Structures are given as C-alpha cells and as structure tokens.
Tab-separated table of C-alpha atoms in Angstrom:
chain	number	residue	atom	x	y	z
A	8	UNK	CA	0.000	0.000	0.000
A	9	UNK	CA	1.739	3.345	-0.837
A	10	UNK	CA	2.172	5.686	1.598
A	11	UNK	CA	-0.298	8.404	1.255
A	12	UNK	CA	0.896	12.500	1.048
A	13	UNK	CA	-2.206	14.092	3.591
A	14	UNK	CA	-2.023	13.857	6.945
A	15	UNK	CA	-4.266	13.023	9.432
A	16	UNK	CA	-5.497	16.086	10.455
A	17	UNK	CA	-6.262	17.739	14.676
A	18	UNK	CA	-9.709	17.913	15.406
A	19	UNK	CA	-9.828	20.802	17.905
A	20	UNK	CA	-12.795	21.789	19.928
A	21	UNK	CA	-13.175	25.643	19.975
A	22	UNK	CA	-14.145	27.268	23.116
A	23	UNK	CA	-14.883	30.454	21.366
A	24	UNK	CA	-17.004	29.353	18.556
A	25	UNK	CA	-18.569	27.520	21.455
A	26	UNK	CA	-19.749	30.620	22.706
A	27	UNK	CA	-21.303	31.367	19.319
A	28	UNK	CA	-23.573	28.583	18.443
A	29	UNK	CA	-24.323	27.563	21.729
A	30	UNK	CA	-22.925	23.969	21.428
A	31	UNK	CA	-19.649	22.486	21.538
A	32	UNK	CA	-17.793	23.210	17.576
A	33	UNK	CA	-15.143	20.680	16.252
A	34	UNK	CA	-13.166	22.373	13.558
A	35	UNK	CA	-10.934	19.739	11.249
A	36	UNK	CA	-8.013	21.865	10.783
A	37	UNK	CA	-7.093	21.263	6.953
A	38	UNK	CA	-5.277	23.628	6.871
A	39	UNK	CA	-2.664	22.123	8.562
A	40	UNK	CA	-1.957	19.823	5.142
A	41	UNK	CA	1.116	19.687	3.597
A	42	UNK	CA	-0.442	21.735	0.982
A	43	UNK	CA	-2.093	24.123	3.160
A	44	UNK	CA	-5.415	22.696	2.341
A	45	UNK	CA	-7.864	19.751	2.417
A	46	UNK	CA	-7.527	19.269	-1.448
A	47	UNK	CA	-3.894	16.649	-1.476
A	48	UNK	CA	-6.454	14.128	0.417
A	49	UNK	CA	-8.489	13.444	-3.261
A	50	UNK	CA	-5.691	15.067	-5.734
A	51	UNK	CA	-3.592	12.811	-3.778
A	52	UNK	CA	-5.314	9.749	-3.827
A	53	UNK	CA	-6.303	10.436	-7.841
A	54	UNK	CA	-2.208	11.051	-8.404
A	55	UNK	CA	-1.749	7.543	-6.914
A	56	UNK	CA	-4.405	6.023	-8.677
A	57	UNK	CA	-3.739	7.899	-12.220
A	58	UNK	CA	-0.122	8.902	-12.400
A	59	UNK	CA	2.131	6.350	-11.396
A	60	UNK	CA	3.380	5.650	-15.260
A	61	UNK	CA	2.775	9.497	-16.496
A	62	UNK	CA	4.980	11.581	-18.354
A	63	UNK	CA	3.888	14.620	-16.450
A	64	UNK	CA	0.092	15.504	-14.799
A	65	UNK	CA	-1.558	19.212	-15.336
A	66	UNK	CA	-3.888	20.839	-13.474
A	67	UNK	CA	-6.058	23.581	-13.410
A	68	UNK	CA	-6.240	26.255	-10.286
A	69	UNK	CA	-6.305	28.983	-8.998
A	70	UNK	CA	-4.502	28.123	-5.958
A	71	UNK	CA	-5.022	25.107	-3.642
A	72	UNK	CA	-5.860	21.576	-6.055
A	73	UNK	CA	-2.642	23.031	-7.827
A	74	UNK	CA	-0.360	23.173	-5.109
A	75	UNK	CA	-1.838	19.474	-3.782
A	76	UNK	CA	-1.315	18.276	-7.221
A	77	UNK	CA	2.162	20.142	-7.362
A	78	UNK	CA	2.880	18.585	-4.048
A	79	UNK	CA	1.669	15.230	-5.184
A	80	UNK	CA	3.716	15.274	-8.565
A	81	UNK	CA	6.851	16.416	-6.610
A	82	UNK	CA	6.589	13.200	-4.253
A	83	UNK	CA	6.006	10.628	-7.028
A	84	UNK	CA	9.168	12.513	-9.005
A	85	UNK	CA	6.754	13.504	-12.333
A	86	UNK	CA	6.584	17.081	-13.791
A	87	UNK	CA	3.264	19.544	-12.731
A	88	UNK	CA	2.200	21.689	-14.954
A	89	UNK	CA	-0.311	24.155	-13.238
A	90	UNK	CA	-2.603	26.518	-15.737
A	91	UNK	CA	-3.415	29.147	-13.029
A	92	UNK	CA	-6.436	32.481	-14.095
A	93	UNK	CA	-5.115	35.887	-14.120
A	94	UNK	CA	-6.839	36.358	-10.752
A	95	UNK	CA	-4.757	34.057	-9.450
A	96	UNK	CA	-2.524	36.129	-6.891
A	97	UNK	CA	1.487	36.567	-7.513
A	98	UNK	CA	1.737	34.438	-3.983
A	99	UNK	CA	0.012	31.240	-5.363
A	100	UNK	CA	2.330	31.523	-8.386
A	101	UNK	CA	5.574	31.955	-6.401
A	102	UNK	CA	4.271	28.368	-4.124
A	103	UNK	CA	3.582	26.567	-7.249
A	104	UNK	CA	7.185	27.599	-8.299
A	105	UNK	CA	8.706	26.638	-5.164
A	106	UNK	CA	6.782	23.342	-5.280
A	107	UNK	CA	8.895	23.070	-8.512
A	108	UNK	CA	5.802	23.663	-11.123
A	109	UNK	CA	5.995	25.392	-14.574
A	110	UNK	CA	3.320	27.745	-14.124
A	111	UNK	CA	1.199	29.234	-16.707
A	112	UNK	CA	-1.099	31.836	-16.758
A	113	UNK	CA	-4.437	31.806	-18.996
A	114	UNK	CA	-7.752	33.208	-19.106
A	115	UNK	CA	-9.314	35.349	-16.394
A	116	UNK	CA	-11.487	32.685	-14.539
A	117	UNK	CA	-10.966	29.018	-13.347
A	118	UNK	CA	-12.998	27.924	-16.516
A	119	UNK	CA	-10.557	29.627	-19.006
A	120	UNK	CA	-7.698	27.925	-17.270
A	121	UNK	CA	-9.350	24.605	-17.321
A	122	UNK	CA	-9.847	24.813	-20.899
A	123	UNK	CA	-6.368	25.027	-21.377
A	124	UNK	CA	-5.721	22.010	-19.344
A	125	UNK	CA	-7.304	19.780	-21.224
A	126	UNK	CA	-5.519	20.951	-24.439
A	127	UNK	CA	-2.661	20.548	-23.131
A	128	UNK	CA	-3.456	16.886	-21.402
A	129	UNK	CA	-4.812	15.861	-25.043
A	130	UNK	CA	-1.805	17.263	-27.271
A	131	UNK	CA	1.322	16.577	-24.819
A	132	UNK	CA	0.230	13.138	-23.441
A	133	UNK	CA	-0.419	14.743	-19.686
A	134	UNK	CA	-2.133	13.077	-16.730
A	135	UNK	CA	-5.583	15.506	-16.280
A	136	UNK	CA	-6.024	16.172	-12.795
A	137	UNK	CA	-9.080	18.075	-12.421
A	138	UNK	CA	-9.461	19.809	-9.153
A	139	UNK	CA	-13.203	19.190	-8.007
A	140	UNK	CA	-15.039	16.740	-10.176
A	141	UNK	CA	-14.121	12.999	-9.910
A	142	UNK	CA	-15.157	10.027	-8.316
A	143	UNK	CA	-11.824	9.456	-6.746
A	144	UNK	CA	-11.169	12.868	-5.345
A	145	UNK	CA	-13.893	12.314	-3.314
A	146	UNK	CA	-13.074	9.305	-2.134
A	147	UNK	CA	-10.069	10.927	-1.172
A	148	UNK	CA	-11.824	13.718	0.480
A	149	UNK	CA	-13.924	10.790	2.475
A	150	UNK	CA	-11.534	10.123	4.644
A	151	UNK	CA	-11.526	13.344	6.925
A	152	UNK	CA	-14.875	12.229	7.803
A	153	UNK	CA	-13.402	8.380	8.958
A	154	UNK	CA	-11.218	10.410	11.209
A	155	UNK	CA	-13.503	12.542	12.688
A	156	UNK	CA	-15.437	9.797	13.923
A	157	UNK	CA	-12.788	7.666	14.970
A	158	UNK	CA	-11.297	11.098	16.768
A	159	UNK	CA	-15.139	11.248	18.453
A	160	UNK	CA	-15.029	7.788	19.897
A	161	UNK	CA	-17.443	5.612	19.466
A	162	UNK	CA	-21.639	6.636	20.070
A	163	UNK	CA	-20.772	10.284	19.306
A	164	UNK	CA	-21.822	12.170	15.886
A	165	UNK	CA	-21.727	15.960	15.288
A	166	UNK	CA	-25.022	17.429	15.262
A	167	UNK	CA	-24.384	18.889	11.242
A	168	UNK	CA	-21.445	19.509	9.304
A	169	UNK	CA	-20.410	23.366	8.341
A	170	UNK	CA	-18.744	23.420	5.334
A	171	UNK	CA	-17.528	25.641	2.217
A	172	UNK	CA	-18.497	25.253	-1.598
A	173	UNK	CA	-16.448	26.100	-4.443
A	174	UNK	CA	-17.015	23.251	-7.358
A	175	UNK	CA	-18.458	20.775	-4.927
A	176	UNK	CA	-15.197	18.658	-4.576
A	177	UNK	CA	-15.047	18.349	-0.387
A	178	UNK	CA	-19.115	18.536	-0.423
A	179	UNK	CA	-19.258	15.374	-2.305
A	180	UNK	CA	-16.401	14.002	-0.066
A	181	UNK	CA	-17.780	14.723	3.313
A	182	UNK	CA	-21.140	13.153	1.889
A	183	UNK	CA	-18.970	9.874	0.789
A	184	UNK	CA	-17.454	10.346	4.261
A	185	UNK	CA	-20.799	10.348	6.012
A	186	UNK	CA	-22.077	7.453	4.295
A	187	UNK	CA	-18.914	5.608	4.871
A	188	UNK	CA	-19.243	6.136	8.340
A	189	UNK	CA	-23.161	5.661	8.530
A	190	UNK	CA	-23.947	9.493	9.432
A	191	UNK	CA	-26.258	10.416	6.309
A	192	UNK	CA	-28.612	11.661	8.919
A	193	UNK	CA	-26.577	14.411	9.818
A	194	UNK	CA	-27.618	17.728	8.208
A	195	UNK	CA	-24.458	19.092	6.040
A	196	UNK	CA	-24.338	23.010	5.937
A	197	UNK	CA	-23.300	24.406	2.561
A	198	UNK	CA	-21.358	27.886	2.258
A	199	UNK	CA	-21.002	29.870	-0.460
A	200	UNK	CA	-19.818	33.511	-0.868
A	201	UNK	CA	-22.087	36.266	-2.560
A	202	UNK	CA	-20.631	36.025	-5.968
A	203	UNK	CA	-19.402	32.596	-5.992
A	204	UNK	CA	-22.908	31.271	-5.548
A	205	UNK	CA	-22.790	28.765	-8.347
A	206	UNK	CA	-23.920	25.213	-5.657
A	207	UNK	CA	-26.613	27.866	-4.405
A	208	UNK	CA	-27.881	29.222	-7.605
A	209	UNK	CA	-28.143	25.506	-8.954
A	210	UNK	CA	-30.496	24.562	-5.751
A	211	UNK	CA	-32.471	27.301	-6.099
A	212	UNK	CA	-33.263	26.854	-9.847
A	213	UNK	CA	-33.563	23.107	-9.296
A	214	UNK	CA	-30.985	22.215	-12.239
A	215	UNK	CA	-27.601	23.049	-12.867
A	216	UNK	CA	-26.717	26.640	-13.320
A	217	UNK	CA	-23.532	28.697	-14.805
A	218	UNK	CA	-22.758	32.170	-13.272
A	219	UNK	CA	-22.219	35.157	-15.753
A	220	UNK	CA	-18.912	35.403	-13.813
A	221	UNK	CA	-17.372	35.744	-10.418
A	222	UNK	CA	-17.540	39.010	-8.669
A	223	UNK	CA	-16.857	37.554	-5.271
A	224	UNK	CA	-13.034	38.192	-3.732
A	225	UNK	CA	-13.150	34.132	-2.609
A	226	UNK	CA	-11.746	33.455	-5.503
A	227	UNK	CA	-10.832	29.806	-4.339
A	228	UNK	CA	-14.806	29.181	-4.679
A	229	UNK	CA	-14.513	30.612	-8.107
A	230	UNK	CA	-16.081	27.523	-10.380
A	231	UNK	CA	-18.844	29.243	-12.406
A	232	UNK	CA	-20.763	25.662	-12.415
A	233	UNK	CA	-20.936	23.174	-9.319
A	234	UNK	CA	-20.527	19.427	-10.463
A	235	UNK	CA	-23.259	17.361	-11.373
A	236	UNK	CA	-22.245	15.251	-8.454
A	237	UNK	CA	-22.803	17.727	-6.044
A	238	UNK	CA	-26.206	19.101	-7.276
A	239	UNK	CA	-27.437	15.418	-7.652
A	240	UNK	CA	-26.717	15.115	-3.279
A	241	UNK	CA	-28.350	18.295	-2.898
A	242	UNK	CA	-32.242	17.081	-4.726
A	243	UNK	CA	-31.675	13.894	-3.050
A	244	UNK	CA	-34.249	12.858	-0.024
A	245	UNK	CA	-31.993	11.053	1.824
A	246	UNK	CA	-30.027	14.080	3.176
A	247	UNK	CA	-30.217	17.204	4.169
A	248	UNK	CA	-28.020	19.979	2.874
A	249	UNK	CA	-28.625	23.620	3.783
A	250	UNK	CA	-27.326	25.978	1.026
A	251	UNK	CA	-26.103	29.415	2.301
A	252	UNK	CA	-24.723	32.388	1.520
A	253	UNK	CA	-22.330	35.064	3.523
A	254	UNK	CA	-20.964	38.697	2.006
A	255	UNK	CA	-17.253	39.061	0.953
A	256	UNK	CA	-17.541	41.008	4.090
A	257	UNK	CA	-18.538	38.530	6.677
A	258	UNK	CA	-16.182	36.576	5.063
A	259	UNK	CA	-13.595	38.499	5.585
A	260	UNK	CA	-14.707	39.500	9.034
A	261	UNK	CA	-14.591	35.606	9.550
A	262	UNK	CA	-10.944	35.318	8.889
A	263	UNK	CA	-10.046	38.253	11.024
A	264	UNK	CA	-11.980	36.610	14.170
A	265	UNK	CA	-10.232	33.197	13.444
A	266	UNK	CA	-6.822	34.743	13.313
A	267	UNK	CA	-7.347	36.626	16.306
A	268	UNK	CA	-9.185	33.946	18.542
A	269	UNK	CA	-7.974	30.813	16.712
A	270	UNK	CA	-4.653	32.110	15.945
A	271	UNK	CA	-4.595	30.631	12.183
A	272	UNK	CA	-4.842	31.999	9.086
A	273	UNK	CA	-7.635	31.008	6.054
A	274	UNK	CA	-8.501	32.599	2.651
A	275	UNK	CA	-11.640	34.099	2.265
A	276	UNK	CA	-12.885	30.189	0.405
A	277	UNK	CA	-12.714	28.849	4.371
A	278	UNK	CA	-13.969	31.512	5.831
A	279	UNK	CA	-17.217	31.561	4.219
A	280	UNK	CA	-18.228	28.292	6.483
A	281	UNK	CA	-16.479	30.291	9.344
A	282	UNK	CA	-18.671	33.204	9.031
A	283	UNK	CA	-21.859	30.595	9.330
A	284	UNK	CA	-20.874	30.416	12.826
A	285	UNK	CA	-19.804	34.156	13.570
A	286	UNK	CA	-22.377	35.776	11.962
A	287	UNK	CA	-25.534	33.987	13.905
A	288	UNK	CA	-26.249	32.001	10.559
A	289	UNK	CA	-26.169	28.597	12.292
A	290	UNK	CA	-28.223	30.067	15.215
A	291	UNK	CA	-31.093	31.587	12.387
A	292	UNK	CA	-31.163	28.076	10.977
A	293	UNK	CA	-32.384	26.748	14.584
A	294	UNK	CA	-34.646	30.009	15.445
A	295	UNK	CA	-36.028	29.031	11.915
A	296	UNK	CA	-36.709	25.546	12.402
A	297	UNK	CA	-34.248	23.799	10.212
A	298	UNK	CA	-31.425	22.645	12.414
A	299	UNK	CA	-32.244	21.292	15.221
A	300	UNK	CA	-32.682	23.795	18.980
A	301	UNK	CA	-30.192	20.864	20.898
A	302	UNK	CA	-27.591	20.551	18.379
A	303	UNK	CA	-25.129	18.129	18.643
A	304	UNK	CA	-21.667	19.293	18.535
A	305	UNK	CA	-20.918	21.179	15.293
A	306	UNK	CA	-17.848	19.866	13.036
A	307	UNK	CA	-16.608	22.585	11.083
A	308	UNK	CA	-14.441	21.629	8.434
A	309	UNK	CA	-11.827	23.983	8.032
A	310	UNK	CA	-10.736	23.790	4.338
A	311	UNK	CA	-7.397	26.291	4.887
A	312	UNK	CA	-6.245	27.522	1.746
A	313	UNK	CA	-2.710	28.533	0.677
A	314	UNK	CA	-2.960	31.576	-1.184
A	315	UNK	CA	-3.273	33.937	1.606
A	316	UNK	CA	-0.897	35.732	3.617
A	317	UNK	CA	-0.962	38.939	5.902
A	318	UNK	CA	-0.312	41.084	2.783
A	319	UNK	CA	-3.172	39.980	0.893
A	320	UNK	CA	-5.556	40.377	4.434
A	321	UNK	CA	-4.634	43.889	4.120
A	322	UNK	CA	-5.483	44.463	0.490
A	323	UNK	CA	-8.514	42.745	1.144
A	324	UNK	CA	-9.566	44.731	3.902
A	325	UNK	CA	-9.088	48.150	2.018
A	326	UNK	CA	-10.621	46.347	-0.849
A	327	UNK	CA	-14.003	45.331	1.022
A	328	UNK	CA	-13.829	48.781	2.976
A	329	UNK	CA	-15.015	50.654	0.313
C-alpha cells in the first residue's frame, strides 16, 4: 500500500465558537496539510491512482488543487504543470514555483484555465487532474470524515457539518465520508460567498446553473458551475443539505476573528463556512426551524487555503472597505 501525502489532520474543539452557536464546535483543521489545504487528500489519492506511469500531470487552479497536485507530482518525481487564471494572486504563483511547477497563466477565470488544461493533457500526453469533479477525489476527500469519527469515539456524531463550496469537490467528499461512516442523517451546511454562488444558484433553480462570472473576492470558490455530483446530493431525499450564503464582508470578518481567537490563518474560500458560525447564521437556521434547537456538537471543516498571507488580508480589507 503506498504511503499516502495528507495527513491526518487535529480535530480541535473551539471554546470560542462555542460561545457562538451555543454547542460544543469541532473544527478539522485542513489547513494544517502539507499543501495548506484539504484538497492533497483526493488530488492525492487520484495522483496515486492515475499517475504512477505518467509523463507529467496538469492541473487547473487557482490556488489550492494546484499546489496538492504540485505537491503530489513532486513526491512521485513527475513534472506539474499548473494553468493558473489571471486572478490568481502573484503568492500562489511563487508556491507553485517553489513546489517546482511550470506555471502558466491563462484566461481570467478558473474555466478559461481549465480549458487550457485539457488541451494541453490531449496534445502533450499529460495526466488531467481536475481539481473538483471525480469520483476518486472524493473518495479521497472521504476520509476526513473516517477520522472525525474515529477522533469522536465511538456513540458520538456531530449534530451537522459546516462546510464551504467552491465546485463541490469536499461537499461530495464529506457526503462519501458520512455514508462511509453511517452518518447520512446528519444535516451538512453548505457555504457559499455572494458572488461565488454557483452550488446555491443551482439549488435554487432546481438544475444546474452557470454564473455570468465571479464578482466575489473568494476566488478559491470561483467555479462558475458546481458538479453534477454535487447538485445530484443536494435534490436527493436522503439528506439534508442547507445551502447558504455570507458577504465578501462577513467573510472576511470571519478570517479576522479566526486569526485573532484561533490564531490561524484562512482565505476568504474557508472563511465563508467560518462566518456561518460568527455571523448567527447557524443560530437563524435553529430560530427558523431547520437545524435542530439541541444541536449536537458542530464539526466545522476547516478547508485552509494557501494563497493567503498577511499582505493579501490587508489588500482585502481596504478592498471590502469601500
């Protein structure tokens, strides 16, 4: 069995989010990956699966599924080649560097980049390793969920799961987790930024939308369509997932609040889930009747996020200021 790249991650109880919901909050620090974020567990796993024999793998991101794929790559000793959006910031590019990627800039959103992905997988004999939509990056993903409830113990199961969307990768891998683990009873909550609404706009319509762009500053939740996957879980009766959406601002806010009282730093992608807790969201959804009043303890999952530094806090904050 090859050794795998992710770690297993802490699951720390927060006192202080405690205070906000009202019941005890888990957060599964991701961020504490190699990669800085949750994505090596599926890109990872897919590498292993997918690239053992390749001449080279290419991926498209604007930040974190390229540096877990650049990680990945620069374990197994193949060549990344990581097609990164013009939004991407100069940070991200300068990690993918140092992970020892050729980086190459095209397009303005995720979806341009993408598109030049899969040229370039087709016409120089590249592994594709897409960052969000495949059966065995979720699998990947799963696993976070197996360690939560081993961490747990036995007879204990969070009362819902807080999460962040971006193209529905770790959605559908907490719900493969949950079933894996025989919690599809427990309620998932699904954050999205103002913006970067494309998981919420598809629930609402009831069939899979595309967003005109993205106009939200989480650009790590920047897919302009959520997998098919994803919006299949969400019509599904079996389970419950609550689809929600924060500002840029409480996003933001949320990041500030963890760094100060958590004393970690997230991009604005995690701290859409964060601001669920901060901003009273979770405590609307039980004064409104859909989570339950006595909820069991809360796991947060806290996705991390690499492209984020105290720099780009500050140019964010003068940014959203305005």
């Amino acid at each position: 069995m090859a050794k795998h790249f992710h770690l297993n991650t802490p699951l720390l109880e927060s006192l202080s989010m405690t205070k906000y919901v009202g019941t005890s909050v888990y957060l599964k620090m991701e961020n504490s990956q190699p990669s800085g974020s949750f994505k090596i567990r599926g890109i990872g796993h897919l590498c292993q699966q997918l690239a053992k024999q390749s001449k080279g793998v290419v991926c498209s991101s604007g930040g974190n599924a390229g540096m877990a794929a650049a990680y990945a790559a620069r374990k197994m000793g193949v060549p990344a080649t990581i097609v990164v959006p013009s939004s991407s910031p100069q940070l991200v590019v300068q990690r993918l560097q140092d992970q020892g990627a050729t980086v190459k800039i095209t397009g303005r959103v995720w979806d341009d980049a993408n598109a030049e992905a899969l040229r370039l997988a087709e016409t120089e004999g590249l592994t594709y390793v897409p960052p969000f939509d495949h059966p065995l990056l979720w699998q990947g993903h799963a696993c976070m969920i197996t360690e939560v409830a081993a961490s747990l113990g036995p007879g204990v199961k969070p009362g819902a799961v807080l999460l962040s969307v971006g193209g529905g990768g770790l959605l559908c891998g907490v719900i493969q987790g949950l079933k894996d683990v025989g919690w599809t009873d427990v309620p998932i909550v699904a954050m999205e930024t103002v913006g970067a609404d494309c998981f919420n706009a598809a629930v609402k319509a009831g069939r899979l939308v595309t967003l005109d762009d993205i106009t939200s500053e989480a650009k790590c939740l920047g897919a302009k369509t959520v997998c098919k996957k994803a919006f299949e879980y969400s019509q599904s009766s079996e389970l419950t997932i609550i689809s929600e959406l924060v500002t840029d601002q409480q996003a933001l806010c949320a990041v500030q609040t963890f760094l100060d009282e958590e004393r970690v730093l997230v991009e604005m992608a995690c701290g859409a889930a964060l601001a669920a807790v901060y901003s009273g969201l979770i405590r609307g959804l039980q004064d409104e009747g859909r989570l339950p009043t006595l909820l069991g303890p809360l796991l947060v999952i806290v996705c991390g996020g690499s492209s984020v530094d105290m720099e780009q806090l500050t140019h964010l904050k003068h940014k959203l200021q305005t």
